[in-house]
CSV table of C-alpha atoms in Angstrom, one decimal:
chain,number,residue,atom,x,y,z
A,1,UNK,CA,16.9,-3.8,-24.7
A,2,UNK,CA,18.6,-6.4,-22.6
A,3,UNK,CA,17.9,-10.0,-21.8
A,4,UNK,CA,15.5,-10.7,-18.9
A,5,UNK,CA,16.9,-11.1,-15.5
A,6,UNK,CA,16.8,-14.9,-14.7
A,7,UNK,CA,15.4,-14.5,-11.2
A,8,UNK,CA,12.6,-12.2,-12.4
A,9,UNK,CA,11.9,-14.5,-15.3
A,10,UNK,CA,11.6,-17.5,-13.0
A,11,UNK,CA,9.3,-15.6,-10.7
A,12,UNK,CA,7.1,-14.6,-13.6
A,13,UNK,CA,7.0,-18.1,-14.9
A,14,UNK,CA,5.8,-19.4,-11.5
A,15,UNK,CA,3.1,-16.7,-11.3
A,16,UNK,CA,1.8,-17.5,-14.8
A,17,UNK,CA,1.9,-21.3,-14.0
A,18,UNK,CA,-0.4,-20.6,-11.1
A,19,UNK,CA,-3.1,-19.1,-13.2
A,20,UNK,CA,-6.1,-20.8,-14.8
A,21,UNK,CA,-7.5,-22.5,-11.7
A,22,UNK,CA,-5.1,-25.4,-11.2
A,23,UNK,CA,-5.2,-27.3,-8.0
A,24,UNK,CA,-3.0,-25.6,-5.4
A,25,UNK,CA,-0.3,-27.8,-3.8
A,26,UNK,CA,1.3,-25.1,-1.6
A,27,UNK,CA,0.4,-22.1,0.4
A,28,UNK,CA,1.7,-18.5,0.3
A,29,UNK,CA,1.5,-15.2,2.2
A,30,UNK,CA,-0.7,-12.4,0.8
A,31,UNK,CA,-0.4,-8.9,2.2
A,32,UNK,CA,-1.8,-5.4,1.5
A,33,UNK,CA,-3.6,-2.4,2.9
A,34,UNK,CA,-7.3,-1.5,3.5
A,35,UNK,CA,-8.5,2.1,3.1
A,36,UNK,CA,-11.8,3.9,3.1
A,37,UNK,CA,-13.1,6.1,0.3
A,38,UNK,CA,-11.3,9.2,1.8
A,39,UNK,CA,-8.0,7.3,1.6
A,40,UNK,CA,-7.7,6.7,5.4
A,41,UNK,CA,-6.3,3.3,6.3
A,42,UNK,CA,-8.8,1.1,8.2
A,43,UNK,CA,-7.9,-0.9,11.2
A,44,UNK,CA,-10.2,-3.7,12.3
A,45,UNK,CA,-11.4,-4.8,8.9
A,46,UNK,CA,-11.8,-8.6,8.5
A,47,UNK,CA,-9.8,-9.8,5.5
A,48,UNK,CA,-10.3,-13.3,4.0
A,49,UNK,CA,-8.9,-15.3,1.1
A,50,UNK,CA,-10.4,-18.8,0.9
A,51,UNK,CA,-10.1,-20.3,4.4
A,52,UNK,CA,-7.4,-17.8,5.5
A,53,UNK,CA,-8.5,-14.8,7.6
A,54,UNK,CA,-7.0,-11.9,9.5
A,55,UNK,CA,-7.7,-8.4,10.7
A,56,UNK,CA,-6.1,-5.2,9.4
A,57,UNK,CA,-3.8,-3.5,11.8
A,58,UNK,CA,-2.6,0.0,12.7
A,59,UNK,CA,-2.0,1.4,9.2
A,60,UNK,CA,-4.6,-0.7,7.5
A,61,UNK,CA,-2.1,-3.4,6.7
A,62,UNK,CA,-2.9,-7.0,6.8
A,63,UNK,CA,-1.0,-10.3,6.3
A,64,UNK,CA,-2.7,-13.5,5.3
A,65,UNK,CA,-0.7,-16.7,5.9
A,66,UNK,CA,-1.4,-20.1,4.3
A,67,UNK,CA,-3.3,-18.8,1.3
A,68,UNK,CA,-3.6,-21.5,-1.4
A,69,UNK,CA,-1.3,-20.9,-4.3
A,70,UNK,CA,-4.0,-20.2,-6.9
A,71,UNK,CA,-5.8,-17.0,-8.0
A,72,UNK,CA,-7.8,-16.0,-5.0
A,73,UNK,CA,-10.4,-13.4,-4.3
A,74,UNK,CA,-9.4,-11.3,-1.3
A,75,UNK,CA,-12.3,-9.7,0.5
A,76,UNK,CA,-12.3,-7.0,3.2
A,77,UNK,CA,-15.3,-6.2,5.4
A,78,UNK,CA,-15.8,-3.7,8.2
A,79,UNK,CA,-18.9,-2.8,10.3
A,80,UNK,CA,-18.9,0.7,11.7
A,81,UNK,CA,-20.4,1.8,15.0
A,82,UNK,CA,-23.7,2.4,13.2
A,83,UNK,CA,-24.0,-1.1,11.9
A,84,UNK,CA,-23.2,-0.1,8.3
A,85,UNK,CA,-21.2,-2.8,6.5
A,86,UNK,CA,-18.3,-1.8,4.2
A,87,UNK,CA,-16.7,-4.1,1.7
A,88,UNK,CA,-13.9,-4.2,-0.8
A,89,UNK,CA,-12.5,-7.0,-3.1
A,90,UNK,CA,-9.4,-7.7,-5.2
A,91,UNK,CA,-7.7,-10.6,-6.8
A,92,UNK,CA,-4.5,-12.2,-5.4
A,93,UNK,CA,-2.4,-13.7,-8.2
A,94,UNK,CA,0.0,-15.6,-6.0
A,95,UNK,CA,3.3,-17.3,-6.7
A,96,UNK,CA,4.3,-20.4,-4.8
A,97,UNK,CA,6.9,-19.9,-2.1
A,98,UNK,CA,6.9,-16.1,-2.5
A,99,UNK,CA,5.1,-13.3,-0.7
A,100,UNK,CA,2.9,-11.8,-3.4
A,101,UNK,CA,2.7,-8.4,-4.9
A,102,UNK,CA,0.5,-6.2,-2.8
A,103,UNK,CA,-3.3,-6.8,-2.8
A,104,UNK,CA,-4.9,-3.6,-1.7
A,105,UNK,CA,-8.6,-2.7,-1.2
A,106,UNK,CA,-10.7,0.4,-0.8
A,107,UNK,CA,-13.9,-0.4,1.2
A,108,UNK,CA,-17.2,1.4,0.9
A,109,UNK,CA,-20.8,0.8,2.1
A,110,UNK,CA,-22.2,-2.2,0.4
A,111,UNK,CA,-25.2,-0.1,-0.8
A,112,UNK,CA,-22.8,2.0,-2.9
A,113,UNK,CA,-21.0,-0.8,-4.7
A,114,UNK,CA,-21.2,-1.8,-8.4
A,115,UNK,CA,-19.5,-4.2,-10.8
A,116,UNK,CA,-18.2,-4.5,-14.3
A,117,UNK,CA,-18.5,-7.7,-16.3
A,118,UNK,CA,-17.9,-8.8,-19.9
A,119,UNK,CA,-15.6,-10.7,-22.2
A,120,UNK,CA,-12.0,-10.5,-23.5
A,121,UNK,CA,-11.4,-11.5,-27.1
A,122,UNK,CA,-8.7,-11.4,-29.7
A,123,UNK,CA,-9.1,-9.5,-33.0
A,124,UNK,CA,-10.7,-12.6,-34.6
A,125,UNK,CA,-13.4,-12.8,-32.0
A,126,UNK,CA,-11.9,-15.8,-30.1
A,127,UNK,CA,-12.4,-15.6,-26.4
A,128,UNK,CA,-9.2,-15.3,-24.4
A,129,UNK,CA,-8.7,-17.3,-21.2
A,130,UNK,CA,-6.5,-16.0,-18.4
A,131,UNK,CA,-6.6,-12.3,-19.5
A,132,UNK,CA,-6.4,-9.9,-16.7
A,133,UNK,CA,-8.6,-6.8,-16.5
A,134,UNK,CA,-7.6,-3.9,-14.3
A,135,UNK,CA,-9.9,-1.2,-12.9
A,136,UNK,CA,-7.8,1.6,-11.7
A,137,UNK,CA,-9.5,4.4,-9.8
A,138,UNK,CA,-8.3,7.9,-9.1
A,139,UNK,CA,-7.5,6.9,-5.5
A,140,UNK,CA,-5.0,4.2,-5.8
A,141,UNK,CA,-6.7,1.8,-3.4
A,142,UNK,CA,-9.9,1.8,-5.4
A,143,UNK,CA,-8.1,-0.4,-7.9
A,144,UNK,CA,-9.2,-3.9,-8.5
A,145,UNK,CA,-8.8,-6.7,-11.1
A,146,UNK,CA,-10.1,-10.0,-12.4
A,147,UNK,CA,-9.0,-12.8,-14.6
A,148,UNK,CA,-11.1,-14.1,-17.5
A,149,UNK,CA,-12.3,-17.7,-17.2
A,150,UNK,CA,-12.7,-20.5,-19.7
A,151,UNK,CA,-15.2,-18.6,-21.8
A,152,UNK,CA,-13.3,-15.4,-21.7
A,153,UNK,CA,-15.7,-13.9,-19.2
A,154,UNK,CA,-14.6,-11.7,-16.3
A,155,UNK,CA,-16.4,-10.0,-13.4
A,156,UNK,CA,-14.9,-7.2,-11.3
A,157,UNK,CA,-17.0,-7.0,-8.2
A,158,UNK,CA,-17.4,-4.5,-5.4
A,159,UNK,CA,-16.3,-1.4,-7.3
A,160,UNK,CA,-17.2,2.0,-5.8
A,161,UNK,CA,-19.9,4.0,-7.4
A,162,UNK,CA,-18.9,7.6,-8.5
A,163,UNK,CA,-15.2,6.7,-9.1
A,164,UNK,CA,-13.8,7.3,-12.5
A,165,UNK,CA,-12.1,4.0,-13.4
A,166,UNK,CA,-9.5,3.5,-16.0
A,167,UNK,CA,-9.8,0.0,-17.4
A,168,UNK,CA,-7.0,-2.0,-18.9
A,169,UNK,CA,-7.3,-5.6,-20.3
A,170,UNK,CA,-4.2,-7.5,-21.2
A,171,UNK,CA,-2.8,-11.0,-21.7
A,172,UNK,CA,0.6,-12.3,-22.4
A,173,UNK,CA,1.3,-12.2,-26.1
A,174,UNK,CA,-1.3,-9.5,-26.9
A,175,UNK,CA,-1.5,-5.7,-26.9
A,176,UNK,CA,-3.7,-4.1,-24.3
A,177,UNK,CA,-7.1,-2.6,-24.7
A,178,UNK,CA,-8.3,0.4,-22.7
A,179,UNK,CA,-11.6,1.9,-21.7
A,180,UNK,CA,-13.1,3.9,-18.8
A,181,UNK,CA,-16.2,3.8,-16.7
A,182,UNK,CA,-18.0,5.6,-13.9
A,183,UNK,CA,-20.6,3.4,-12.2
A,184,UNK,CA,-23.8,4.1,-10.3
A,185,UNK,CA,-24.6,2.3,-7.0
A,186,UNK,CA,-25.9,-1.2,-7.7
A,187,UNK,CA,-25.1,-1.0,-11.4
A,188,UNK,CA,-23.5,-3.8,-13.5
A,189,UNK,CA,-21.8,-2.5,-16.6
A,190,UNK,CA,-21.1,-4.9,-19.5
A,191,UNK,CA,-17.9,-4.3,-21.5
A,192,UNK,CA,-16.0,-6.1,-24.3
A,193,UNK,CA,-12.2,-5.9,-24.6
A,194,UNK,CA,-10.5,-6.8,-27.9
A,195,UNK,CA,-6.8,-7.5,-27.7
A,196,UNK,CA,-4.6,-7.0,-30.7
A,197,UNK,CA,-1.3,-8.7,-31.6
A,198,UNK,CA,1.6,-7.8,-29.3
A,199,UNK,CA,3.8,-5.1,-30.8
A,200,UNK,CA,7.4,-4.2,-30.1
A,201,UNK,CA,7.1,-1.3,-27.7
A,202,UNK,CA,9.9,1.1,-26.8
A,203,UNK,CA,10.7,0.2,-23.3
A,204,UNK,CA,12.5,3.1,-21.7
A,205,UNK,CA,13.9,3.1,-18.2
A,206,UNK,CA,11.3,4.4,-15.8
A,207,UNK,CA,12.1,7.9,-14.4
A,208,UNK,CA,11.0,10.1,-11.5
A,209,UNK,CA,11.8,7.5,-8.8
A,210,UNK,CA,11.4,8.5,-5.2
A,211,UNK,CA,11.3,6.5,-2.0
A,212,UNK,CA,9.6,6.9,1.4
A,213,UNK,CA,10.1,4.7,4.4
A,214,UNK,CA,7.6,4.4,7.4
A,215,UNK,CA,8.2,2.6,10.7
A,216,UNK,CA,4.9,2.4,12.6
A,217,UNK,CA,4.0,1.3,16.1
A,218,UNK,CA,2.8,-2.3,16.6
A,219,UNK,CA,-0.9,-3.1,16.0
A,220,UNK,CA,-3.1,-2.9,19.0
A,221,UNK,CA,-6.4,-4.5,20.0
A,222,UNK,CA,-7.5,-1.0,20.7
A,223,UNK,CA,-9.0,0.1,17.3
A,224,UNK,CA,-8.7,3.8,18.4
A,225,UNK,CA,-5.0,3.4,18.8
A,226,UNK,CA,-4.5,2.0,15.4
A,227,UNK,CA,-6.8,4.6,13.7
A,228,UNK,CA,-4.7,7.3,15.5
A,229,UNK,CA,-1.5,6.0,13.8
A,230,UNK,CA,-2.9,6.4,10.4
A,231,UNK,CA,-4.5,9.8,11.1
A,232,UNK,CA,-1.2,11.3,12.2
A,233,UNK,CA,0.5,10.0,9.1
A,234,UNK,CA,-2.2,11.5,6.9
A,235,UNK,CA,-1.9,14.8,8.8
A,236,UNK,CA,1.8,15.1,8.1
A,237,UNK,CA,1.5,13.6,4.6
A,238,UNK,CA,-1.9,14.0,2.9
A,239,UNK,CA,-0.8,11.8,0.1
A,240,UNK,CA,0.1,8.9,2.4
A,241,UNK,CA,-3.2,7.1,2.3
A,242,UNK,CA,-3.7,7.3,-1.5
A,243,UNK,CA,-0.5,5.8,-2.6
A,244,UNK,CA,-0.9,2.3,-3.9
A,245,UNK,CA,0.5,-1.1,-2.8
A,246,UNK,CA,1.4,-2.2,0.6
A,247,UNK,CA,3.3,-5.1,2.1
A,248,UNK,CA,4.4,-5.2,5.7
A,249,UNK,CA,7.4,-6.3,7.7
A,250,UNK,CA,7.7,-6.2,11.5
A,251,UNK,CA,10.6,-4.8,13.5
A,252,UNK,CA,11.8,-6.6,16.6
A,253,UNK,CA,8.9,-4.9,18.6
A,254,UNK,CA,6.4,-5.9,15.9
A,255,UNK,CA,6.2,-2.5,14.2
A,256,UNK,CA,5.5,-2.6,10.5
A,257,UNK,CA,8.1,-1.2,8.1
A,258,UNK,CA,7.0,0.0,4.6
A,259,UNK,CA,9.4,1.2,1.9
A,260,UNK,CA,7.4,3.0,-0.8
A,261,UNK,CA,8.9,3.3,-4.3
A,262,UNK,CA,7.2,5.6,-6.8
A,263,UNK,CA,7.9,6.5,-10.4
A,264,UNK,CA,6.3,8.1,-13.4
A,265,UNK,CA,4.0,5.5,-15.0
A,266,UNK,CA,4.6,4.5,-18.6
A,267,UNK,CA,1.9,4.6,-21.2
A,268,UNK,CA,1.2,2.4,-24.2
A,269,UNK,CA,-0.7,-0.6,-25.5
A,270,UNK,CA,2.2,-3.0,-25.0
A,271,UNK,CA,3.2,-2.5,-21.4
A,272,UNK,CA,2.6,-5.5,-19.2
A,273,UNK,CA,4.0,-4.2,-15.9
A,274,UNK,CA,7.3,-3.6,-14.2
A,275,UNK,CA,10.3,-5.5,-12.8
A,276,UNK,CA,11.2,-4.5,-9.2
A,277,UNK,CA,14.9,-4.8,-8.2
A,278,UNK,CA,16.4,-4.4,-4.8
A,279,UNK,CA,19.8,-4.5,-3.0
A,280,UNK,CA,21.0,-3.7,0.5
A,281,UNK,CA,23.9,-1.3,1.2
A,282,UNK,CA,26.8,-2.0,-1.2
A,283,UNK,CA,25.3,-5.4,-2.2
A,284,UNK,CA,24.2,-6.4,-5.7
A,285,UNK,CA,20.8,-5.2,-6.8
A,286,UNK,CA,18.8,-8.2,-7.9
A,287,UNK,CA,15.3,-9.0,-9.1
A,288,UNK,CA,12.7,-8.8,-6.3
A,289,UNK,CA,9.2,-8.8,-7.8
A,290,UNK,CA,7.3,-9.1,-11.0
A,291,UNK,CA,4.7,-6.2,-10.8
A,292,UNK,CA,2.0,-6.9,-13.2
A,293,UNK,CA,0.3,-3.5,-12.9
A,294,UNK,CA,0.5,-1.6,-16.2
A,295,UNK,CA,-1.5,1.4,-14.8
A,296,UNK,CA,0.5,1.7,-11.6
A,297,UNK,CA,3.5,3.8,-10.7
A,298,UNK,CA,4.1,2.8,-7.1
A,299,UNK,CA,5.2,-0.2,-5.1
A,300,UNK,CA,5.6,-0.8,-1.4
A,301,UNK,CA,8.2,-3.3,-0.3
A,302,UNK,CA,8.0,-5.1,3.0
A,303,UNK,CA,9.3,-8.6,2.7
A,304,UNK,CA,10.6,-10.5,5.6
A,305,UNK,CA,14.2,-9.5,5.0
A,306,UNK,CA,13.7,-5.7,5.6
A,307,UNK,CA,15.2,-4.4,8.8
A,308,UNK,CA,15.2,-1.0,10.6
A,309,UNK,CA,18.4,1.0,10.3
A,310,UNK,CA,19.4,-0.2,6.9
A,311,UNK,CA,19.8,1.3,3.4
A,312,UNK,CA,17.9,-0.4,0.5
A,313,UNK,CA,18.6,0.4,-3.1
A,314,UNK,CA,15.9,0.0,-5.8
A,315,UNK,CA,15.7,0.0,-9.6
A,316,UNK,CA,12.6,-0.4,-11.9
A,317,UNK,CA,12.3,-1.8,-15.4
A,318,UNK,CA,9.5,-1.8,-17.9
A,319,UNK,CA,8.1,-5.2,-19.2
A,320,UNK,CA,6.4,-5.7,-22.5
A,321,UNK,CA,3.3,-7.8,-23.1
A,322,UNK,CA,5.4,-10.6,-24.6
A,323,UNK,CA,7.1,-11.1,-21.3
A,324,UNK,CA,8.2,-13.6,-20.2
A,325,UNK,CA,8.4,-15.6,-23.4
A,326,UNK,CA,10.3,-13.0,-25.3
A,327,UNK,CA,13.9,-12.8,-23.9
A,328,UNK,CA,14.1,-9.1,-25.0
A,329,UNK,CA,10.8,-8.0,-23.4
A,330,UNK,CA,12.4,-6.1,-20.6
A,331,UNK,CA,13.7,-2.6,-20.9
A,332,UNK,CA,16.8,-1.1,-19.2
A,333,UNK,CA,16.9,-0.5,-15.5
A,334,UNK,CA,16.1,2.9,-14.0
A,335,UNK,CA,18.6,4.9,-12.1
A,336,UNK,CA,19.2,3.7,-8.5
A,337,UNK,CA,17.1,5.2,-5.7
A,338,UNK,CA,17.7,4.5,-2.0
A,339,UNK,CA,15.6,4.3,1.1
A,340,UNK,CA,16.8,4.3,4.8
A,341,UNK,CA,14.6,2.7,7.4
A,342,UNK,CA,14.3,4.0,11.0
A,343,UNK,CA,13.7,2.1,14.2
A,344,UNK,CA,10.9,2.4,16.7
A,345,UNK,CA,10.3,5.7,18.5
A,346,UNK,CA,9.5,5.4,22.2
A,347,UNK,CA,8.0,8.2,24.4
A,348,UNK,CA,8.9,9.0,27.9
A,349,UNK,CA,6.6,10.7,30.4
A,350,UNK,CA,6.1,14.4,29.8
A,351,UNK,CA,7.3,17.0,32.4
A,352,UNK,CA,4.9,19.4,34.0
A,353,UNK,CA,5.4,22.7,35.7
A,354,UNK,CA,3.7,23.8,38.9
A,355,UNK,CA,-0.1,23.4,39.0
A,356,UNK,CA,-2.5,25.0,38.1
A,357,UNK,CA,-1.9,25.9,34.5
A,358,UNK,CA,1.3,23.9,34.4
A,359,UNK,CA,3.7,24.1,31.5
A,360,UNK,CA,4.2,21.0,29.4
A,361,UNK,CA,7.4,19.5,28.1
A,362,UNK,CA,7.0,16.5,25.7
A,363,UNK,CA,9.9,14.0,25.8
A,364,UNK,CA,11.0,10.9,23.9
A,365,UNK,CA,14.0,8.5,23.7
A,366,UNK,CA,16.9,8.8,21.3
A,367,UNK,CA,18.0,5.8,19.2
A,368,UNK,CA,15.4,5.6,16.4
A,369,UNK,CA,17.8,7.2,13.9
A,370,UNK,CA,15.5,10.2,13.5
A,371,UNK,CA,17.1,13.6,13.0
A,372,UNK,CA,14.1,15.9,13.8
A,373,UNK,CA,10.7,15.5,15.4
A,374,UNK,CA,7.2,16.7,15.2
A,375,UNK,CA,4.7,16.6,18.1
A,376,UNK,CA,0.9,16.4,17.4
A,377,UNK,CA,-1.4,17.3,20.2
A,378,UNK,CA,-5.2,16.5,20.2
A,379,UNK,CA,-8.1,17.4,22.4
A,380,UNK,CA,-9.8,14.0,21.6
A,381,UNK,CA,-8.4,10.6,20.8
A,382,UNK,CA,-7.0,11.0,17.3
A,383,UNK,CA,-8.7,9.1,14.5
A,384,UNK,CA,-10.1,9.6,11.0
A,385,UNK,CA,-11.1,13.3,10.7
A,386,UNK,CA,-9.6,14.4,14.0
A,387,UNK,CA,-7.3,17.4,13.6
A,388,UNK,CA,-4.5,18.3,16.0
A,389,UNK,CA,-5.0,21.4,18.1
A,390,UNK,CA,-1.3,22.1,18.1
A,391,UNK,CA,1.9,20.8,16.4
A,392,UNK,CA,5.3,22.0,15.3
A,393,UNK,CA,5.2,20.5,11.8
A,394,UNK,CA,6.3,23.9,10.3
A,395,UNK,CA,9.4,23.8,12.5
A,396,UNK,CA,10.5,20.3,13.6
A,397,UNK,CA,12.8,20.2,16.6
A,398,UNK,CA,16.2,18.4,16.6
A,399,UNK,CA,16.0,17.9,20.4
A,400,UNK,CA,14.5,15.0,22.3
A,401,UNK,CA,12.2,17.4,24.2
A,402,UNK,CA,9.8,20.1,23.1
A,403,UNK,CA,7.9,22.7,25.2
A,404,UNK,CA,4.3,23.3,24.5
A,405,UNK,CA,3.8,26.8,23.0
A,406,UNK,CA,0.1,26.8,22.0
A,407,UNK,CA,-2.9,28.4,23.6
A,408,UNK,CA,-4.1,27.7,27.1
A,409,UNK,CA,-5.4,24.2,27.7
A,410,UNK,CA,-8.6,23.4,29.7
A,411,UNK,CA,-7.9,22.3,33.3
A,412,UNK,CA,-8.8,18.7,34.0
A,413,UNK,CA,-9.2,17.8,30.4
A,414,UNK,CA,-7.5,14.8,28.8
A,415,UNK,CA,-5.2,15.4,25.9
A,416,UNK,CA,-3.5,13.0,23.5
A,417,UNK,CA,-0.2,13.3,21.7
A,418,UNK,CA,2.0,11.5,19.1
A,419,UNK,CA,5.6,12.1,18.1
A,420,UNK,CA,6.8,11.7,14.5
A,421,UNK,CA,10.5,11.2,13.9
A,422,UNK,CA,12.1,12.3,10.6
A,423,UNK,CA,15.4,11.8,8.7
A,424,UNK,CA,16.9,12.0,5.3
A,425,UNK,CA,15.0,15.1,4.1
A,426,UNK,CA,11.9,13.6,5.8
A,427,UNK,CA,11.9,10.6,3.5
A,428,UNK,CA,12.5,8.3,6.5
A,429,UNK,CA,9.8,8.4,9.1
A,430,UNK,CA,9.0,6.7,12.4
A,431,UNK,CA,5.9,7.2,14.6
A,432,UNK,CA,5.4,6.7,18.3
A,433,UNK,CA,2.5,5.3,20.1
A,434,UNK,CA,-0.4,7.5,21.3
A,435,UNK,CA,0.1,8.8,24.9
A,436,UNK,CA,-2.2,11.0,27.0
A,437,UNK,CA,-2.2,13.3,30.0
A,438,UNK,CA,-4.8,15.2,32.2
A,439,UNK,CA,-4.0,18.9,32.3
A,440,UNK,CA,-3.9,20.2,35.9
C-alpha cells in the first residue's frame, strides 16, 4: 500500500475537524438529489439545512449555499396534489471551503416513516463519540446516516418502512460493526453497535469502474416540465433513478451536468470509504473527494469546474478505518475510467405535412456533441409513471430529423415530445426540453 495523497489527506482532516459540534466559522455548499420510493427524482421538494433552503430542480437535484460548516441535518419535504406530506432526511458532514460529498434523500409519506436509535461502544463498553452509523437501503437513495453524540447515542430519523436496510457503524481507529433491519411504519428500533480494534485490511484497487454523463435541461418553475425530464431519463435507463450520489454543475444555459462513477463495492470490517481522484484530458489525476461511504459503490461528480464537451478521467482508492492517521491506510488506485460530457440539446419546430392527418418530422439542432438520437412521444404531459406512446429507442437515428412512424394520432389532440442525444456507446447523454404540438 502506498502513502496517502496529500490533498486527499488534507480534505479528510478538515472533514474530521468539523465533527463533534464545534461552532462553525464558515459556510459551504451542500448538494444532492431527492427521489420518491419508486426511484423517480422529485422536482419541487423543499430542502433545508439550518437556515439555508432551496427547491429541488428538474432531475431532483438541489444545491444549498451558505450552509454552516458543521454536521447538519438536511431535510426534504414535498406536498403532493392530494395534500399528503412526504419527507426524507440525511446528515451533511461538511468540509470548510469545499462542496461536500453528495447528500441524497428518498422521501416517503410521513405516515410510513420510522427510525433507528441506539449506542455505539468499543469492546470494553465505553461509548464512542463521533461514530458514524449508515443505514443503506436496497434503493440507493433510501440511505441515511447519523453521528453519535457525547454519550455515544445516535438517532437515524425518517427511514422508510418496509425497506431492508444494511447498517454499518464505524469510527476512525476502529473496525466496523454491521447489522440489518426492516422497520414498520412508526417504529423506533433500538440497536447497539460494538466496534473492535482497527485491523490491517487488504486494500485492493476497486474494480468494475464505469462512467455515465448526463446533461439535462435547466430547471423550470413548471413542475410538470421538470418531472418530464426525469421520467424520460428513467424510460431510457431504468437504473438512472436508483444510483446513489448526486452533485450538480450548470452549463452556460444553466443545465445541470452529472458525471456518475460506479464500481464494485468492497466488503470487510475495516473499510472506511473511498478516495475519489479526477483529472481533465491529459492533465494529472489528483485527489478530488474523501467519500466516507463504506457501503457505497457509486459517486456523482458535479463540482463547479465541470464543463460540457470535456473528457474527465477518474480513479478510485479504498481507505481503511485507520485513515487518515495511518499514512498507509490507502490502497492502490484503480484503473483509469473516462467520461465525456455533452452540451445542451435544442429543439427546432417540427415539420408537418398536409392536413388532415399530416405527417410529422421531428427536428433538433446539431452542436451538442451527440452522435445518435432517440425521440419520445407522449399523449399526455410526461411525468412519473407516464409511458411514451412511440419512440425509436431500439433504433436511434444519427440524423437531426426523424419522421414519425407510429400508429395514427387523434386529430386535434395535443402531444408532447422529448429528444435524447447519445454518444460514446450511450455513456454520454443530453436531453432536450419538452415540446408539444396539436395534431391536425
